[in-house]
Amino acid sequence: MDTFQVHILAADRTFYEGPCLSLTIPTSDGEQGILARHSAMIAAVQPGTLRWQPPGQPVQYAAVSPGMVKVEKNDVLVLVDSAERPEEIDEARARREADQAQEALLQKKSRQEHQVAQAALARALNRLRVKSRGITP
């Protein structure tokens, strides 16, 4: 299977750079799969689970926050606010954040506070979903 170059950059670090067999990204249009020689595109990345497979390795998982992806000439650039591998996620903290966000949603608050709480809940639940996949080697 052919490979392509991928650069996954979080706001605070280079998360992964190297060859890749396949990449699946959560976008506003659903999950977008990318293989070698994919057509050029730009899309918004939504909070969700990013999956990629380096050559000779199992599929890797990460919880990602909003950002963007650009595919051009067999090179993929993923820019996100944050990206975490399952082993980097503190499950107890993610559960606390989910509980706090659910509590905030129950409170009578402004529309903006409600949207912030919804986003926090989605992020916490996504982190727990990625964590439940187990620690990848």
mmCIF file with all atom_site columns, C-alpha atoms in Angstrom:
data_model
loop_
_atom_site.group_PDB
_atom_site.id
_atom_site.type_symbol
_atom_site.label_atom_id
_atom_site.label_alt_id
_atom_site.label_comp_id
_atom_site.label_asym_id
_atom_site.label_entity_id
_atom_site.label_seq_id
_atom_site.pdbx_PDB_ins_code
_atom_site.Cartn_x
_atom_site.Cartn_y
_atom_site.Cartn_z
_atom_site.occupancy
_atom_site.B_iso_or_equiv
_atom_site.pdbx_formal_charge
_atom_site.auth_seq_id
_atom_site.auth_comp_id
_atom_site.auth_asym_id
_atom_site.auth_atom_id
_atom_site.pdbx_PDB_model_num
ATOM 1   C CA . MET A 1 1   ? 0.000   0.000  0.000  1.00 0.00 ? 1   MET A CA 1
ATOM 2   C CA . ASP A 1 2   ? 1.322   3.452  -0.917 1.00 0.00 ? 2   ASP A CA 1
ATOM 3   C CA . THR A 1 3   ? 2.078   6.038  1.759  1.00 0.00 ? 3   THR A CA 1
ATOM 4   C CA . PHE A 1 4   ? 1.739   9.793  2.014  1.00 0.00 ? 4   PHE A CA 1
ATOM 5   C CA . GLN A 1 5   ? 3.311   12.325 4.339  1.00 0.00 ? 5   GLN A CA 1
ATOM 6   C CA . VAL A 1 6   ? 1.224   13.587 7.265  1.00 0.00 ? 6   VAL A CA 1
ATOM 7   C CA . HIS A 1 7   ? 1.842   16.462 9.686  1.00 0.00 ? 7   HIS A CA 1
ATOM 8   C CA . ILE A 1 8   ? -0.465  16.569 12.709 1.00 0.00 ? 8   ILE A CA 1
ATOM 9   C CA . LEU A 1 9   ? 0.162   19.793 14.601 1.00 0.00 ? 9   LEU A CA 1
ATOM 10  C CA . ALA A 1 10  ? -1.526  20.794 17.854 1.00 0.00 ? 10  ALA A CA 1
ATOM 11  C CA . ALA A 1 11  ? -1.349  24.369 19.125 1.00 0.00 ? 11  ALA A CA 1
ATOM 12  C CA . ASP A 1 12  ? 1.337   23.445 21.658 1.00 0.00 ? 12  ASP A CA 1
ATOM 13  C CA . ARG A 1 13  ? 3.367   20.761 19.842 1.00 0.00 ? 13  ARG A CA 1
ATOM 14  C CA . THR A 1 14  ? 4.063   18.669 16.803 1.00 0.00 ? 14  THR A CA 1
ATOM 15  C CA . PHE A 1 15  ? 1.844   15.668 17.520 1.00 0.00 ? 15  PHE A CA 1
ATOM 16  C CA . TYR A 1 16  ? 2.980   13.393 14.661 1.00 0.00 ? 16  TYR A CA 1
ATOM 17  C CA . GLU A 1 17  ? 4.963   13.798 11.479 1.00 0.00 ? 17  GLU A CA 1
ATOM 18  C CA . GLY A 1 18  ? 5.840   10.978 9.161  1.00 0.00 ? 18  GLY A CA 1
ATOM 19  C CA . PRO A 1 19  ? 4.635   8.498  6.585  1.00 0.00 ? 19  PRO A CA 1
ATOM 20  C CA . CYS A 1 20  ? 1.079   7.251  6.752  1.00 0.00 ? 20  CYS A CA 1
ATOM 21  C CA . LEU A 1 21  ? -0.955  4.504  5.065  1.00 0.00 ? 21  LEU A CA 1
ATOM 22  C CA . SER A 1 22  ? -4.389  5.899  5.973  1.00 0.00 ? 22  SER A CA 1
ATOM 23  C CA . LEU A 1 23  ? -5.889  8.769  7.923  1.00 0.00 ? 23  LEU A CA 1
ATOM 24  C CA . THR A 1 24  ? -9.463  9.281  9.110  1.00 0.00 ? 24  THR A CA 1
ATOM 25  C CA . ILE A 1 25  ? -10.454 12.745 10.266 1.00 0.00 ? 25  ILE A CA 1
ATOM 26  C CA . PRO A 1 26  ? -13.683 13.951 11.927 1.00 0.00 ? 26  PRO A CA 1
ATOM 27  C CA . THR A 1 27  ? -14.973 16.794 9.733  1.00 0.00 ? 27  THR A CA 1
ATOM 28  C CA . SER A 1 28  ? -18.120 18.868 9.559  1.00 0.00 ? 28  SER A CA 1
ATOM 29  C CA . ASP A 1 29  ? -19.329 16.502 6.789  1.00 0.00 ? 29  ASP A CA 1
ATOM 30  C CA . GLY A 1 30  ? -18.646 13.346 8.808  1.00 0.00 ? 30  GLY A CA 1
ATOM 31  C CA . GLU A 1 31  ? -15.519 11.220 8.899  1.00 0.00 ? 31  GLU A CA 1
ATOM 32  C CA . GLN A 1 32  ? -13.187 11.833 5.971  1.00 0.00 ? 32  GLN A CA 1
ATOM 33  C CA . GLY A 1 33  ? -10.837 9.025  4.943  1.00 0.00 ? 33  GLY A CA 1
ATOM 34  C CA . ILE A 1 34  ? -7.551  9.843  3.244  1.00 0.00 ? 34  ILE A CA 1
ATOM 35  C CA . LEU A 1 35  ? -5.246  7.489  1.355  1.00 0.00 ? 35  LEU A CA 1
ATOM 36  C CA . ALA A 1 36  ? -2.196  8.119  -0.847 1.00 0.00 ? 36  ALA A CA 1
ATOM 37  C CA . ARG A 1 37  ? -2.863  10.336 -3.885 1.00 0.00 ? 37  ARG A CA 1
ATOM 38  C CA . HIS A 1 38  ? -6.049  11.795 -2.377 1.00 0.00 ? 38  HIS A CA 1
ATOM 39  C CA . SER A 1 39  ? -7.403  14.776 -4.288 1.00 0.00 ? 39  SER A CA 1
ATOM 40  C CA . ALA A 1 40  ? -6.639  18.258 -2.982 1.00 0.00 ? 40  ALA A CA 1
ATOM 41  C CA . MET A 1 41  ? -9.018  19.495 -0.296 1.00 0.00 ? 41  MET A CA 1
ATOM 42  C CA . ILE A 1 42  ? -9.421  21.743 2.704  1.00 0.00 ? 42  ILE A CA 1
ATOM 43  C CA . ALA A 1 43  ? -11.931 20.932 5.444  1.00 0.00 ? 43  ALA A CA 1
ATOM 44  C CA . ALA A 1 44  ? -12.862 21.939 8.966  1.00 0.00 ? 44  ALA A CA 1
ATOM 45  C CA . VAL A 1 45  ? -11.884 19.405 11.634 1.00 0.00 ? 45  VAL A CA 1
ATOM 46  C CA . GLN A 1 46  ? -14.525 18.797 14.294 1.00 0.00 ? 46  GLN A CA 1
ATOM 47  C CA . PRO A 1 47  ? -13.901 17.479 17.817 1.00 0.00 ? 47  PRO A CA 1
ATOM 48  C CA . GLY A 1 48  ? -13.680 13.722 17.575 1.00 0.00 ? 48  GLY A CA 1
ATOM 49  C CA . THR A 1 49  ? -11.385 10.767 17.072 1.00 0.00 ? 49  THR A CA 1
ATOM 50  C CA . LEU A 1 50  ? -8.503  11.008 14.624 1.00 0.00 ? 50  LEU A CA 1
ATOM 51  C CA . ARG A 1 51  ? -7.162  7.680  13.325 1.00 0.00 ? 51  ARG A CA 1
ATOM 52  C CA . TRP A 1 52  ? -3.974  7.126  11.364 1.00 0.00 ? 52  TRP A CA 1
ATOM 53  C CA . GLN A 1 53  ? -1.822  4.143  10.468 1.00 0.00 ? 53  GLN A CA 1
ATOM 54  C CA . PRO A 1 54  ? 1.943   4.501  10.112 1.00 0.00 ? 54  PRO A CA 1
ATOM 55  C CA . PRO A 1 55  ? 3.563   1.789  7.936  1.00 0.00 ? 55  PRO A CA 1
ATOM 56  C CA . GLY A 1 56  ? 4.195   -1.448 9.841  1.00 0.00 ? 56  GLY A CA 1
ATOM 57  C CA . GLN A 1 57  ? 2.239   -0.297 12.899 1.00 0.00 ? 57  GLN A CA 1
ATOM 58  C CA . PRO A 1 58  ? -1.307  -0.688 14.171 1.00 0.00 ? 58  PRO A CA 1
ATOM 59  C CA . VAL A 1 59  ? -3.869  2.077  13.777 1.00 0.00 ? 59  VAL A CA 1
ATOM 60  C CA . GLN A 1 60  ? -3.206  4.963  16.183 1.00 0.00 ? 60  GLN A CA 1
ATOM 61  C CA . TYR A 1 61  ? -5.951  7.016  17.867 1.00 0.00 ? 61  TYR A CA 1
ATOM 62  C CA . ALA A 1 62  ? -6.140  10.558 19.187 1.00 0.00 ? 62  ALA A CA 1
ATOM 63  C CA . ALA A 1 63  ? -8.811  12.817 20.623 1.00 0.00 ? 63  ALA A CA 1
ATOM 64  C CA . VAL A 1 64  ? -8.724  16.074 18.669 1.00 0.00 ? 64  VAL A CA 1
ATOM 65  C CA . SER A 1 65  ? -10.351 19.448 19.076 1.00 0.00 ? 65  SER A CA 1
ATOM 66  C CA . PRO A 1 66  ? -11.472 21.790 16.278 1.00 0.00 ? 66  PRO A CA 1
ATOM 67  C CA . GLY A 1 67  ? -9.092  22.782 13.521 1.00 0.00 ? 67  GLY A CA 1
ATOM 68  C CA . MET A 1 68  ? -8.521  22.299 9.805  1.00 0.00 ? 68  MET A CA 1
ATOM 69  C CA . VAL A 1 69  ? -7.028  19.795 7.366  1.00 0.00 ? 69  VAL A CA 1
ATOM 70  C CA . LYS A 1 70  ? -5.367  20.483 4.033  1.00 0.00 ? 70  LYS A CA 1
ATOM 71  C CA . VAL A 1 71  ? -4.516  17.768 1.496  1.00 0.00 ? 71  VAL A CA 1
ATOM 72  C CA . GLU A 1 72  ? -2.232  18.667 -1.396 1.00 0.00 ? 72  GLU A CA 1
ATOM 73  C CA . LYS A 1 73  ? 0.221   16.683 -3.542 1.00 0.00 ? 73  LYS A CA 1
ATOM 74  C CA . ASN A 1 74  ? 0.320   13.560 -1.323 1.00 0.00 ? 74  ASN A CA 1
ATOM 75  C CA . ASP A 1 75  ? 0.980   15.717 1.747  1.00 0.00 ? 75  ASP A CA 1
ATOM 76  C CA . VAL A 1 76  ? -1.567  16.187 4.548  1.00 0.00 ? 76  VAL A CA 1
ATOM 77  C CA . LEU A 1 77  ? -1.475  18.976 7.116  1.00 0.00 ? 77  LEU A CA 1
ATOM 78  C CA . VAL A 1 78  ? -3.773  18.691 10.148 1.00 0.00 ? 78  VAL A CA 1
ATOM 79  C CA . LEU A 1 79  ? -3.913  21.745 12.440 1.00 0.00 ? 79  LEU A CA 1
ATOM 80  C CA . VAL A 1 80  ? -5.914  21.354 15.658 1.00 0.00 ? 80  VAL A CA 1
ATOM 81  C CA . ASP A 1 81  ? -6.120  23.158 18.978 1.00 0.00 ? 81  ASP A CA 1
ATOM 82  C CA . SER A 1 82  ? -5.294  19.955 20.884 1.00 0.00 ? 82  SER A CA 1
ATOM 83  C CA . ALA A 1 83  ? -4.532  16.307 20.217 1.00 0.00 ? 83  ALA A CA 1
ATOM 84  C CA . GLU A 1 84  ? -4.174  13.576 22.857 1.00 0.00 ? 84  GLU A CA 1
ATOM 85  C CA . ARG A 1 85  ? -3.260  9.908  22.623 1.00 0.00 ? 85  ARG A CA 1
ATOM 86  C CA . PRO A 1 86  ? -5.241  7.492  24.833 1.00 0.00 ? 86  PRO A CA 1
ATOM 87  C CA . GLU A 1 87  ? -2.335  7.117  27.270 1.00 0.00 ? 87  GLU A CA 1
ATOM 88  C CA . GLU A 1 88  ? -2.149  10.904 27.687 1.00 0.00 ? 88  GLU A CA 1
ATOM 89  C CA . ILE A 1 89  ? -5.780  11.241 28.781 1.00 0.00 ? 89  ILE A CA 1
ATOM 90  C CA . ASP A 1 90  ? -6.486  11.411 32.506 1.00 0.00 ? 90  ASP A CA 1
ATOM 91  C CA . GLU A 1 91  ? -9.743  9.464  32.727 1.00 0.00 ? 91  GLU A CA 1
ATOM 92  C CA . ALA A 1 92  ? -10.718 10.786 36.173 1.00 0.00 ? 92  ALA A CA 1
ATOM 93  C CA . ARG A 1 93  ? -10.193 14.381 35.047 1.00 0.00 ? 93  ARG A CA 1
ATOM 94  C CA . ALA A 1 94  ? -12.196 13.807 31.856 1.00 0.00 ? 94  ALA A CA 1
ATOM 95  C CA . ARG A 1 95  ? -15.054 12.325 33.910 1.00 0.00 ? 95  ARG A CA 1
ATOM 96  C CA . ARG A 1 96  ? -15.000 15.350 36.267 1.00 0.00 ? 96  ARG A CA 1
ATOM 97  C CA . GLU A 1 97  ? -15.077 17.694 33.261 1.00 0.00 ? 97  GLU A CA 1
ATOM 98  C CA . ALA A 1 98  ? -18.018 15.799 31.765 1.00 0.00 ? 98  ALA A CA 1
ATOM 99  C CA . ASP A 1 99  ? -19.907 15.946 35.075 1.00 0.00 ? 99  ASP A CA 1
ATOM 100 C CA . GLN A 1 100 ? -19.217 19.683 35.437 1.00 0.00 ? 100 GLN A CA 1
ATOM 101 C CA . ALA A 1 101 ? -20.358 20.342 31.873 1.00 0.00 ? 101 ALA A CA 1
ATOM 102 C CA . GLN A 1 102 ? -23.557 18.329 32.399 1.00 0.00 ? 102 GLN A CA 1
ATOM 103 C CA . GLU A 1 103 ? -24.250 20.295 35.570 1.00 0.00 ? 103 GLU A CA 1
ATOM 104 C CA . ALA A 1 104 ? -23.665 23.573 33.730 1.00 0.00 ? 104 ALA A CA 1
ATOM 105 C CA . LEU A 1 105 ? -26.144 22.509 31.041 1.00 0.00 ? 105 LEU A CA 1
ATOM 106 C CA . LEU A 1 106 ? -28.810 21.996 33.713 1.00 0.00 ? 106 LEU A CA 1
ATOM 107 C CA . GLN A 1 107 ? -28.377 25.541 35.022 1.00 0.00 ? 107 GLN A CA 1
ATOM 108 C CA . LYS A 1 108 ? -30.431 28.366 33.550 1.00 0.00 ? 108 LYS A CA 1
ATOM 109 C CA . LYS A 1 109 ? -27.684 30.340 31.832 1.00 0.00 ? 109 LYS A CA 1
ATOM 110 C CA . SER A 1 110 ? -27.137 32.514 28.802 1.00 0.00 ? 110 SER A CA 1
ATOM 111 C CA . ARG A 1 111 ? -27.043 31.048 25.316 1.00 0.00 ? 111 ARG A CA 1
ATOM 112 C CA . GLN A 1 112 ? -23.273 31.558 25.160 1.00 0.00 ? 112 GLN A CA 1
ATOM 113 C CA . GLU A 1 113 ? -22.699 29.778 28.491 1.00 0.00 ? 113 GLU A CA 1
ATOM 114 C CA . HIS A 1 114 ? -24.914 26.932 27.282 1.00 0.00 ? 114 HIS A CA 1
ATOM 115 C CA . GLN A 1 115 ? -22.854 26.583 24.081 1.00 0.00 ? 115 GLN A CA 1
ATOM 116 C CA . VAL A 1 116 ? -19.595 26.614 26.057 1.00 0.00 ? 116 VAL A CA 1
ATOM 117 C CA . ALA A 1 117 ? -20.954 23.884 28.333 1.00 0.00 ? 117 ALA A CA 1
ATOM 118 C CA . GLN A 1 118 ? -22.060 21.816 25.318 1.00 0.00 ? 118 GLN A CA 1
ATOM 119 C CA . ALA A 1 119 ? -18.592 22.106 23.775 1.00 0.00 ? 119 ALA A CA 1
ATOM 120 C CA . ALA A 1 120 ? -16.930 21.147 27.067 1.00 0.00 ? 120 ALA A CA 1
ATOM 121 C CA . LEU A 1 121 ? -19.198 18.119 27.392 1.00 0.00 ? 121 LEU A CA 1
ATOM 122 C CA . ALA A 1 122 ? -18.490 17.006 23.816 1.00 0.00 ? 122 ALA A CA 1
ATOM 123 C CA . ARG A 1 123 ? -14.734 17.328 24.390 1.00 0.00 ? 123 ARG A CA 1
ATOM 124 C CA . ALA A 1 124 ? -14.834 15.399 27.674 1.00 0.00 ? 124 ALA A CA 1
ATOM 125 C CA . LEU A 1 125 ? -16.975 12.600 26.207 1.00 0.00 ? 125 LEU A CA 1
ATOM 126 C CA . ASN A 1 126 ? -14.699 12.346 23.176 1.00 0.00 ? 126 ASN A CA 1
ATOM 127 C CA . ARG A 1 127 ? -11.623 12.092 25.431 1.00 0.00 ? 127 ARG A CA 1
ATOM 128 C CA . LEU A 1 128 ? -13.316 9.276  27.378 1.00 0.00 ? 128 LEU A CA 1
ATOM 129 C CA . ARG A 1 129 ? -14.242 7.506  24.134 1.00 0.00 ? 129 ARG A CA 1
ATOM 130 C CA . VAL A 1 130 ? -10.629 7.628  22.920 1.00 0.00 ? 130 VAL A CA 1
ATOM 131 C CA . LYS A 1 131 ? -9.342  6.541  26.337 1.00 0.00 ? 131 LYS A CA 1
ATOM 132 C CA . SER A 1 132 ? -11.680 3.523  26.306 1.00 0.00 ? 132 SER A CA 1
ATOM 133 C CA . ARG A 1 133 ? -9.963  2.256  23.128 1.00 0.00 ? 133 ARG A CA 1
ATOM 134 C CA . GLY A 1 134 ? -6.995  1.460  25.358 1.00 0.00 ? 134 GLY A CA 1
ATOM 135 C CA . ILE A 1 135 ? -3.387  2.457  25.333 1.00 0.00 ? 135 ILE A CA 1
ATOM 136 C CA . THR A 1 136 ? -1.801  2.077  21.933 1.00 0.00 ? 136 THR A CA 1
ATOM 137 C CA . PRO A 1 137 ? 1.800   0.844  21.642 1.00 0.00 ? 137 PRO A CA 1
#
